[in-house]
XYZ file of C-alpha atoms in Angstrom:
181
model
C 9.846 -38.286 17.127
C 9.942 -34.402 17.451
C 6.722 -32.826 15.388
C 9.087 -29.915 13.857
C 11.898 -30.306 12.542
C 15.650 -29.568 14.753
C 17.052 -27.184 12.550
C 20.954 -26.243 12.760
C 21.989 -22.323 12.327
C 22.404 -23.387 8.406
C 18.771 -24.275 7.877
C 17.188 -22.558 10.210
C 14.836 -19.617 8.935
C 16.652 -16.405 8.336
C 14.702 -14.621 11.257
C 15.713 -17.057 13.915
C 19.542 -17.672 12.916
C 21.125 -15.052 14.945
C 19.679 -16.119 17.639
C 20.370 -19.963 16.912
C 23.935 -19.098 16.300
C 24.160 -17.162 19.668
C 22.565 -19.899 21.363
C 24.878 -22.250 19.816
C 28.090 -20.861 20.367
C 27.241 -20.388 24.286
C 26.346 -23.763 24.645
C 28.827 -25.026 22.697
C 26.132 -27.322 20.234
C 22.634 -26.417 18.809
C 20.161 -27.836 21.467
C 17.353 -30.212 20.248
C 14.991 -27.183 21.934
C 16.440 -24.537 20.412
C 16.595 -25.770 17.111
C 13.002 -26.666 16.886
C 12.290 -23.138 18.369
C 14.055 -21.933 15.247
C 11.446 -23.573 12.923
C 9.371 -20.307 14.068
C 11.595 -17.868 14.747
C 9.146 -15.990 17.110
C 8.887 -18.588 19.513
C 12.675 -18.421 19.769
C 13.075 -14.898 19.420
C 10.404 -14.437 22.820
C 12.793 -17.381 24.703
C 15.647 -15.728 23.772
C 14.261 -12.193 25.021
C 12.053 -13.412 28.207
C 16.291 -14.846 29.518
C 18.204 -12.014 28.070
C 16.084 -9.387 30.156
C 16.054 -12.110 33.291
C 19.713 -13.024 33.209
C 20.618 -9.435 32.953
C 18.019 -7.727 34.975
C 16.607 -9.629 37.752
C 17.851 -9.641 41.521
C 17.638 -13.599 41.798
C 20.817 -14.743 41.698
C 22.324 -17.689 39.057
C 21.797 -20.271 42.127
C 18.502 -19.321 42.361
C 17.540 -19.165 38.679
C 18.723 -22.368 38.355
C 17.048 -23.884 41.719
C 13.675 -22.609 40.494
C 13.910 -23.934 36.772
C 14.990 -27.343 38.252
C 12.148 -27.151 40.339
C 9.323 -26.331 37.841
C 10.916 -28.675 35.190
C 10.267 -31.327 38.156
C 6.266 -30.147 39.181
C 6.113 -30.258 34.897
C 7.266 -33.281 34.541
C 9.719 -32.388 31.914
C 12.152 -35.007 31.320
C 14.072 -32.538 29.056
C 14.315 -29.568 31.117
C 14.797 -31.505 34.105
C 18.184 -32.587 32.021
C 19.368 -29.398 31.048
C 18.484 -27.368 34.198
C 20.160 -30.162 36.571
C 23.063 -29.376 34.612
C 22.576 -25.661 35.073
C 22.244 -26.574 38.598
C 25.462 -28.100 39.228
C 27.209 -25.245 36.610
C 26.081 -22.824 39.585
C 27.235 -25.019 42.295
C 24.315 -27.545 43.375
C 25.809 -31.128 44.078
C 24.375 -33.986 42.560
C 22.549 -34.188 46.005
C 21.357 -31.024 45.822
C 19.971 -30.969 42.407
C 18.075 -34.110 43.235
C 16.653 -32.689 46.394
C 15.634 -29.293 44.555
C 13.456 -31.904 42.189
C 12.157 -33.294 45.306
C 10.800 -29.898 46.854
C 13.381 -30.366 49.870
C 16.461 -28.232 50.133
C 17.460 -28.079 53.631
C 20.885 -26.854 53.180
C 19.973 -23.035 52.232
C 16.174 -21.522 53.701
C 15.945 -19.247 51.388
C 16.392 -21.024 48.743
C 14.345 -23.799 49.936
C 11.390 -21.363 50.679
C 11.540 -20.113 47.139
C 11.520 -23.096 45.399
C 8.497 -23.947 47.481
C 6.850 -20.801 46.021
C 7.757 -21.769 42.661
C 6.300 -25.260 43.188
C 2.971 -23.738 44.379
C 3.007 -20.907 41.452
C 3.280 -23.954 38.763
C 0.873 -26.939 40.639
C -1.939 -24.414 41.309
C -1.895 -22.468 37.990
C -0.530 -19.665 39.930
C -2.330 -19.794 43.207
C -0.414 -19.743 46.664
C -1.380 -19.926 50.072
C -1.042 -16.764 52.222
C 1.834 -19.191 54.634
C 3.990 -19.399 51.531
C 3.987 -16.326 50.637
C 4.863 -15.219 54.090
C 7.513 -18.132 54.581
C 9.527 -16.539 51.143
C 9.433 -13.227 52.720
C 10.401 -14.373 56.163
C 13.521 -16.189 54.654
C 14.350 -12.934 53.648
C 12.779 -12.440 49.893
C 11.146 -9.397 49.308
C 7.417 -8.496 47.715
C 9.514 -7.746 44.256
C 11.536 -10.685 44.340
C 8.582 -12.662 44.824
C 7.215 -11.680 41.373
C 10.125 -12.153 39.944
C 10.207 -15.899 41.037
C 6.737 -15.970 39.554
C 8.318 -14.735 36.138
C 10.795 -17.460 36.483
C 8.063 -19.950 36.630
C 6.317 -18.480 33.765
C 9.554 -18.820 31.929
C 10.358 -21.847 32.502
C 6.654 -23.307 31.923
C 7.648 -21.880 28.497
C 10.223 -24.142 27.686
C 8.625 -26.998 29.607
C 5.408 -27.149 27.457
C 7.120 -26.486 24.145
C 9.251 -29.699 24.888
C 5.760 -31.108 25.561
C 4.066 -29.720 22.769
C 6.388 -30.622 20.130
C 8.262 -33.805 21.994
C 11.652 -32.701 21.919
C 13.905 -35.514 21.972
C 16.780 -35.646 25.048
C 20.216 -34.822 23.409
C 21.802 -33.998 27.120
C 22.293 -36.660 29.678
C 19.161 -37.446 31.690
C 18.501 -36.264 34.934
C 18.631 -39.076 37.534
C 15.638 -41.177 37.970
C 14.273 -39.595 41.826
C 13.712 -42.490 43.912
């Protein structure tokens, strides 16, 4: 049972129902997440600004977005996010196979990709902390200094949604990512 309430864009707070609404209407349903991130409509207003400036600013591609939230849902253990950003994965054309190997830590179909998600998996396991190889792996795949931090703000955002789910126990209204066996 969540510990806030799941409010809809009619009983949300005022402050946080623009953004509800917008979130709503590209989703196509008010998410358990984002309703309960309504209840203070600061938490939702920083998600909502933290992916505006990433989606529309960053030089990571969708793919790549996608890859590293998968990945740090995964190392979070974040049965929620691992839902919604396996569906985000295959939206930006992961195969089911795919998706379940980015959980796993092991895409060998795309290098770069692959040695990106490994620096996302280090950034979120070691509280930030990376060894000097992966760094140098991500930039000999082709990822540059800049990118690199930007990969670490992906993490960051992502731990966002990964410990509110935690925090407040969001309950799964998506279909659940497949069990990795």
């Amino acid at each position: 049972m969540p510990r806030v309430p799941v409010h809809t864009v009619d009983t949300a707070p005022e402050a946080a129902k623009d953004n509800l609404r917008a979130l709503t209407e590209r989703v196509g349903k008010t998410l358990n997440i984002f309703g309960e991130m309504a209840h203070a409509p600061v938490v939702l207003d920083s998600y909502v600004q933290l992916e505006t400036r990433l989606a529309s600013d960053s030089s990571l591609d969708q793919r790549t977005r996608a890859a590293l939230h998968l990945t740090v849902a995964n190392v979070n253990e974040c049965d929620y996010c691992q839902a919604a950003y396996t569906g985000q994965a295959k939206a930006s054309g992961f195969s089911d196979d795919d998706a379940m190997a980015i959980r796993a830590g092991s895409l060998d179909t795309d290098g770069q990709i692959q040695a990106a998600i490994a620096l996302a998996r280090e950034i979120a396991a070691n509280k930030g902390y990376v060894d000097d190889s992966t760094w140098a792996t991500a930039l000999d795949a082709g990822w540059t200094d800049a990118q690199l931090l930007e990969i670490f703000v992906e993490v960051v955002r992502t731990i966002f949604t990964n410990y509110f789910n935690h925090l407040v126990g969001t309950e799964l209204d998506l279909p659940a990512a497949p069990d990795l066996t």
